[in-house]
XYZ file of N, CA and C in Angstrom:
441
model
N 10.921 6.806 2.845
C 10.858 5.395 3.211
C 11.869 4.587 2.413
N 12.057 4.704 1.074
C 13.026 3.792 0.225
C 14.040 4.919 0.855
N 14.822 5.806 1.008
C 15.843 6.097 1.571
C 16.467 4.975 3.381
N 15.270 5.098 3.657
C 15.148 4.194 5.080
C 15.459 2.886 4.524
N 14.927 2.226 3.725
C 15.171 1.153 3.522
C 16.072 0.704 2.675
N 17.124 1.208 1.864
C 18.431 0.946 1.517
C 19.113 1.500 2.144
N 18.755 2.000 3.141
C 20.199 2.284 4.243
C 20.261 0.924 5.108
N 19.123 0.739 5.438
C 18.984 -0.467 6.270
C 19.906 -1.714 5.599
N 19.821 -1.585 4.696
C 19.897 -2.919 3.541
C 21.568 -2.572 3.319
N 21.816 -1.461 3.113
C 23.697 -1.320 3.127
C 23.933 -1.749 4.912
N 23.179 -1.231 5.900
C 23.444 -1.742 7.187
C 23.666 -2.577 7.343
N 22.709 -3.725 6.869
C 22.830 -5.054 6.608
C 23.711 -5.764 6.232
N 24.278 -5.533 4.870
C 25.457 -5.819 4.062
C 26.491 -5.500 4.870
N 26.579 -4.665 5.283
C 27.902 -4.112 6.091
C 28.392 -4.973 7.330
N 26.927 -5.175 8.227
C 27.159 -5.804 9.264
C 27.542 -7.331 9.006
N 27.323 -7.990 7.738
C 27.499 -9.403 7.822
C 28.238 -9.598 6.671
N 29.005 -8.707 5.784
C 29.844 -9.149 5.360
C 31.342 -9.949 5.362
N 31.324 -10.123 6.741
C 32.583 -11.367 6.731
C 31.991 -12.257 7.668
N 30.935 -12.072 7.521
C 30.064 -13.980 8.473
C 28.998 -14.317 7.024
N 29.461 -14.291 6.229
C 28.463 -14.861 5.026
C 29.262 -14.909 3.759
N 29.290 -16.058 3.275
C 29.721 -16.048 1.781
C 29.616 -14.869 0.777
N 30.551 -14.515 -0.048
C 30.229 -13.463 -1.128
C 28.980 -14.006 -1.828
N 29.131 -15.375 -2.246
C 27.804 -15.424 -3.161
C 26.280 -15.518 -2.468
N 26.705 -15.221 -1.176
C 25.302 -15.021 -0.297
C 25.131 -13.537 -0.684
N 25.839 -12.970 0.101
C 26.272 -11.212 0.287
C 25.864 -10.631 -1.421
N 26.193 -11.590 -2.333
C 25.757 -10.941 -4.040
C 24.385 -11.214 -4.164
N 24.120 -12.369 -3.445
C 22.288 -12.753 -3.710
C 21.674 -11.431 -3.042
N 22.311 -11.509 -1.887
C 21.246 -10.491 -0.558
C 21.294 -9.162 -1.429
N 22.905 -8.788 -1.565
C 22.432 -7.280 -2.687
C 20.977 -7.062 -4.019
N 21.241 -7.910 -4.463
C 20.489 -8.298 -5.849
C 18.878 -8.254 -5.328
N 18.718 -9.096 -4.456
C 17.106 -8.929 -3.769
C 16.720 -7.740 -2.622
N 18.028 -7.100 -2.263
C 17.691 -5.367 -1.760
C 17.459 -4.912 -2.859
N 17.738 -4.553 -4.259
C 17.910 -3.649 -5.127
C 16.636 -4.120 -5.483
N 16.168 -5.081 -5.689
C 15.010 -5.236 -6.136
C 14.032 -5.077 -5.528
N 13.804 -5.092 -4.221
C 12.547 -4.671 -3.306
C 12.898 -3.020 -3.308
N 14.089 -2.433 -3.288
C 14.080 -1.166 -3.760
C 13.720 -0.825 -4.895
N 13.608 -1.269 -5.965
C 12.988 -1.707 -7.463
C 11.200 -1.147 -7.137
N 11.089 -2.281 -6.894
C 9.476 -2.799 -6.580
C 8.961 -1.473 -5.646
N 9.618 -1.017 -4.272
C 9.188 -0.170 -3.696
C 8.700 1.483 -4.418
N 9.667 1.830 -5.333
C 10.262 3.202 -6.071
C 8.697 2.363 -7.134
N 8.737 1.931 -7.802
C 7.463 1.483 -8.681
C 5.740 1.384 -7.989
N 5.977 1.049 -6.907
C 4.498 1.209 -6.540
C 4.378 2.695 -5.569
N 5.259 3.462 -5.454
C 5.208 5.280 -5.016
C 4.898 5.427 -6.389
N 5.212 5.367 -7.510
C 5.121 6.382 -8.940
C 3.979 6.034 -9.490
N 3.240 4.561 -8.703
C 1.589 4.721 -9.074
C 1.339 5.711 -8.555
N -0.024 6.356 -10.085
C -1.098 7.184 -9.725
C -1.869 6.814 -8.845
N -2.591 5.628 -8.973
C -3.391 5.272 -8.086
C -3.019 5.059 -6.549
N -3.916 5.109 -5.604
C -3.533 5.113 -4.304
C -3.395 3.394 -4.134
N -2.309 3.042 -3.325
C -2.419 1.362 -3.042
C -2.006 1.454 -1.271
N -2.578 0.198 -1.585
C -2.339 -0.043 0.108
C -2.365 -1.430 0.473
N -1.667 -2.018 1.783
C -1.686 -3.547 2.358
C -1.673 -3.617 2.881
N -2.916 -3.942 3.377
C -3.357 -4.605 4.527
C -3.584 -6.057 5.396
N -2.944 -6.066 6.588
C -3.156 -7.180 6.964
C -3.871 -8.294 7.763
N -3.563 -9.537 7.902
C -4.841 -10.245 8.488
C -5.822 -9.565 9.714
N -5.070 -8.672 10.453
C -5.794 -8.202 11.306
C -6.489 -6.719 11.369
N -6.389 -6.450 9.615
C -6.739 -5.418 9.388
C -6.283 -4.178 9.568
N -4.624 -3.988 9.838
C -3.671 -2.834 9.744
C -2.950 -2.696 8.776
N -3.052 -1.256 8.033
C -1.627 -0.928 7.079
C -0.723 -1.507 7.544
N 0.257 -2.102 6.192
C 1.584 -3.157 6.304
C 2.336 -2.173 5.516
N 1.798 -1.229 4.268
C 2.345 -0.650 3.787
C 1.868 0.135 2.672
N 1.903 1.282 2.066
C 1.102 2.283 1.414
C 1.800 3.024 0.557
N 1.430 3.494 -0.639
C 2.201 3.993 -1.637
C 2.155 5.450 -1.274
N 2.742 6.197 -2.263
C 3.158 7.589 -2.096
C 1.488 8.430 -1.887
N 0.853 8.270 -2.838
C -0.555 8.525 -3.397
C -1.735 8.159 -2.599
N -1.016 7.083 -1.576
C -1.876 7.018 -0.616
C -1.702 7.787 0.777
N -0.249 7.956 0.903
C -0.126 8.991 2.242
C -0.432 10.669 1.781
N -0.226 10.579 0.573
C -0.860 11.838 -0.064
C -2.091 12.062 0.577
N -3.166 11.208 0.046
C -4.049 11.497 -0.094
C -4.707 11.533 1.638
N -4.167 10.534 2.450
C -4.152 10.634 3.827
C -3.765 12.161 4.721
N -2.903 12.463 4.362
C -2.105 13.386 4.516
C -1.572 13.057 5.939
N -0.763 12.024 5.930
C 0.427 11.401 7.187
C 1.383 10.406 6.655
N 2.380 10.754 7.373
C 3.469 10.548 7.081
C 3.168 8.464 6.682
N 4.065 8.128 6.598
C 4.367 6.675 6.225
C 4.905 5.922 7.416
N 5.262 6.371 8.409
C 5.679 6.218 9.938
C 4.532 5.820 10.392
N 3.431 7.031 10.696
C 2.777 7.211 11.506
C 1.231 6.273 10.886
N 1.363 5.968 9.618
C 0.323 5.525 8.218
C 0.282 4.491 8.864
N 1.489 3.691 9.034
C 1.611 2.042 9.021
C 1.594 1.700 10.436
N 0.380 0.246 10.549
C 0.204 -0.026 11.880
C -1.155 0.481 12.143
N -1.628 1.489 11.271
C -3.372 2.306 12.238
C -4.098 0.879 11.021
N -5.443 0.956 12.320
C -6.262 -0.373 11.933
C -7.056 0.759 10.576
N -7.281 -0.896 9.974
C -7.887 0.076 8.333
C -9.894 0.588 9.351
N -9.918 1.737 8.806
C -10.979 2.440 9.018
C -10.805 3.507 10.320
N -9.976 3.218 11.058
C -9.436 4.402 11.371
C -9.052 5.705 11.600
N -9.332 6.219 10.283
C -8.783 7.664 9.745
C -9.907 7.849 9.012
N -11.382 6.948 8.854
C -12.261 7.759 8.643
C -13.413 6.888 8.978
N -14.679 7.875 8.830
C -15.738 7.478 9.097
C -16.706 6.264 8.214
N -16.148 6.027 7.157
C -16.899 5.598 6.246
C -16.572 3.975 6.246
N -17.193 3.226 6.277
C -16.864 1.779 6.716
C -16.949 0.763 5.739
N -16.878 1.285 4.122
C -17.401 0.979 3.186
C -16.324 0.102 2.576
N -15.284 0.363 2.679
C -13.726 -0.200 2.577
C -13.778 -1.373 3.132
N -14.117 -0.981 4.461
C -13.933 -2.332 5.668
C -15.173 -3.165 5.064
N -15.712 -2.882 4.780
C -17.227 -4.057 4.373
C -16.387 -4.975 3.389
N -16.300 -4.317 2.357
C -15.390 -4.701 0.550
C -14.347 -6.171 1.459
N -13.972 -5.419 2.411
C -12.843 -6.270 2.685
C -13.030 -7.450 3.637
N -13.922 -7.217 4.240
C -14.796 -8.303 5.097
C -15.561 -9.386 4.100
N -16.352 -9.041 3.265
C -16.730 -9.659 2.304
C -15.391 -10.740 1.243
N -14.431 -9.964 1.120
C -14.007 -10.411 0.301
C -13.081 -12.033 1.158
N -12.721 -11.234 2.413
C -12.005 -12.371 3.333
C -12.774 -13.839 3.653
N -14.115 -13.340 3.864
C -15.015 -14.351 4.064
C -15.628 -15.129 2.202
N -15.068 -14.672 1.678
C -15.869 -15.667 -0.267
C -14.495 -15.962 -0.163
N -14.977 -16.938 -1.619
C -13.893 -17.584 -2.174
C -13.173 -16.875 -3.486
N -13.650 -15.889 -4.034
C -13.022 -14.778 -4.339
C -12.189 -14.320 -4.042
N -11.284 -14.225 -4.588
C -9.753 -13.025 -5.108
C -9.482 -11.961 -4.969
N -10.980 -11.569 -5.814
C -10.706 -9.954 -6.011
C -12.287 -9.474 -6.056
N -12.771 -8.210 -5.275
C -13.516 -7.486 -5.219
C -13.828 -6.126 -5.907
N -14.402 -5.288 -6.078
C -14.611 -3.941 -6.439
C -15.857 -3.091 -6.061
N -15.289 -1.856 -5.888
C -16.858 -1.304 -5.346
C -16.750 0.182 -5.881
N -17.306 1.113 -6.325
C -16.799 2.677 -6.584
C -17.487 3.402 -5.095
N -16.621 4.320 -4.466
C -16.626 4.979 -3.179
C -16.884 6.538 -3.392
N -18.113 7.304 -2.884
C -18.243 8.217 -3.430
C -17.990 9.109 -1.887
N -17.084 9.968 -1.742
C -16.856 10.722 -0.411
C -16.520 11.717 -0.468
N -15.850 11.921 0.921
C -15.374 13.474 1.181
C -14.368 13.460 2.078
N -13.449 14.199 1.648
C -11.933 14.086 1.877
C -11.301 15.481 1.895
N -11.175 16.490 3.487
C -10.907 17.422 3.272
C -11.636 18.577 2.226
N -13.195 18.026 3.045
C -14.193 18.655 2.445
C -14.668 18.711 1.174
N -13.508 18.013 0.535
C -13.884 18.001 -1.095
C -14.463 16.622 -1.388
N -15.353 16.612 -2.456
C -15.924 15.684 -2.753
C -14.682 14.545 -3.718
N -14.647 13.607 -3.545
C -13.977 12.337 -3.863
C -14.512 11.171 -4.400
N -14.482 10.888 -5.877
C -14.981 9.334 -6.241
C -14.078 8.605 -6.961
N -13.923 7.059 -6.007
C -12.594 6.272 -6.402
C -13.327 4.641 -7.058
N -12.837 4.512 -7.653
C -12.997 2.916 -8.163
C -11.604 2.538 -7.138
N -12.029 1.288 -5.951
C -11.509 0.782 -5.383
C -11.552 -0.826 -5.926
N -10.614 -1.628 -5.773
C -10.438 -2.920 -6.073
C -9.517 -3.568 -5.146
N -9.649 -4.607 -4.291
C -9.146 -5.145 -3.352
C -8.836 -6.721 -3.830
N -7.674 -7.185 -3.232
C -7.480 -8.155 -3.954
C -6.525 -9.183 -2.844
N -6.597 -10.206 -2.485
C -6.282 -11.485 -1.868
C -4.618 -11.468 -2.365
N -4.038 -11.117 -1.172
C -2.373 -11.530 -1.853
C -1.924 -12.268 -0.437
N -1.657 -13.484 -0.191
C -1.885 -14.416 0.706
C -2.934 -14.140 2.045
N -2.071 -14.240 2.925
C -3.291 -13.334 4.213
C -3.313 -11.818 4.044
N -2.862 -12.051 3.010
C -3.127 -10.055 3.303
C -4.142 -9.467 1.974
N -4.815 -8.223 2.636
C -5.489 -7.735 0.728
C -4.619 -6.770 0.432
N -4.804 -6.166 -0.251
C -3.756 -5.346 -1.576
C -5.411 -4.354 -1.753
N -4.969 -3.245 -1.768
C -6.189 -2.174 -2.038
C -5.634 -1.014 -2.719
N -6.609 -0.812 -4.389
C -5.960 0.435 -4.991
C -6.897 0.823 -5.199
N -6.844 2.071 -5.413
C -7.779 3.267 -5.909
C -7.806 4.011 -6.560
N -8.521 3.996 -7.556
C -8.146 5.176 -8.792
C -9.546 6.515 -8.745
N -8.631 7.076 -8.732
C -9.767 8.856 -8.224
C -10.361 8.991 -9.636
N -11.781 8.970 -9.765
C -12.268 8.701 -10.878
C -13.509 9.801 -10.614
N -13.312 10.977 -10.060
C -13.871 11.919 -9.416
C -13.898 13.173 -10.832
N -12.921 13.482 -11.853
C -13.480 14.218 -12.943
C -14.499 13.469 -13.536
N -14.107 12.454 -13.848
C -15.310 11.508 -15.032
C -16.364 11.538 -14.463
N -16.990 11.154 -12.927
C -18.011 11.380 -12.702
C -18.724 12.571 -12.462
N -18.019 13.578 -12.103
C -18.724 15.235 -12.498
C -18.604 15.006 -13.774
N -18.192 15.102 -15.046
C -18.186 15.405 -16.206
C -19.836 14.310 -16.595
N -19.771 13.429 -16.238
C -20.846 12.607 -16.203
C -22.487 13.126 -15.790
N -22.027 13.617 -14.892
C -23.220 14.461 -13.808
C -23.463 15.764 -14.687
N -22.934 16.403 -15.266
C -22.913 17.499 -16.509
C -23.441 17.330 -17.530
């Protein structure tokens, strides 16, 4: 995906470099490199993240989350959240949170994911119309707990 999207972004540059000022063309570089920045930083989270939007579809998903999906980032973005599984527990967190005056939510999710058992501290969080959802697999500590 960041390969896709600094090609796009040299596409860009390329195509409008003599209908735009250099000191446009130096801004526009400077804020590609940096959403390429920002992009390369939220793949190298551990935790799974994700953004979702007002109408409740992936906008966009970190590395850790198509991992853990196991589909591509193409095919990720655009499916309505709950979708790809049975458990509606996400969608509640996030229904709740759209409807309070609250920011930010949390809930721990205890499942099954390719048959294996899975427990995430999820936290969802208000980033204009859209939520922001990460997850941290917190699935040793709670067997070690259960022990």
């Amino acid at each position: 995906y960041r390969d896709v999207m600094t090609m796009k972004s040299k596409e860009f540059l390329l195509k409008y470099k003599d209908k735009l000022p250099l000191e446009a063309m130096t801004e526009l570089k400077s804020i590609f490199e940096e959403l390429d920045f920002l992009q390369t930083a939220f793949d190298a989270n551990p935790c799974t993240i994700s953004l979702i939007d007002e109408k409740g579809c992936y906008v966009n998903a970190n590395a850790e989350m198509l991992k853990l999906v196991n589909i591509s980032k193409d095919k990720f973005l655009g499916t309505k959240l709950g979708t790809l599984t049975k458990d509606s527990t996400i969608q509640r967190l996030i229904t709740e949170l759209k409807e309070s005056d609250q920011l930010s939510k949390h809930l721990i999710i205890d499942t099954v994911i390719d048959g294996q058992r899975k427990v995430f501290f999820i936290t969802a969080n208000k980033v204009g119309d859209k939520v922001l959802t990460t997850g941290l697999d917190i699935t040793a500590t709670k067997d070690l707990e259960e022990e």
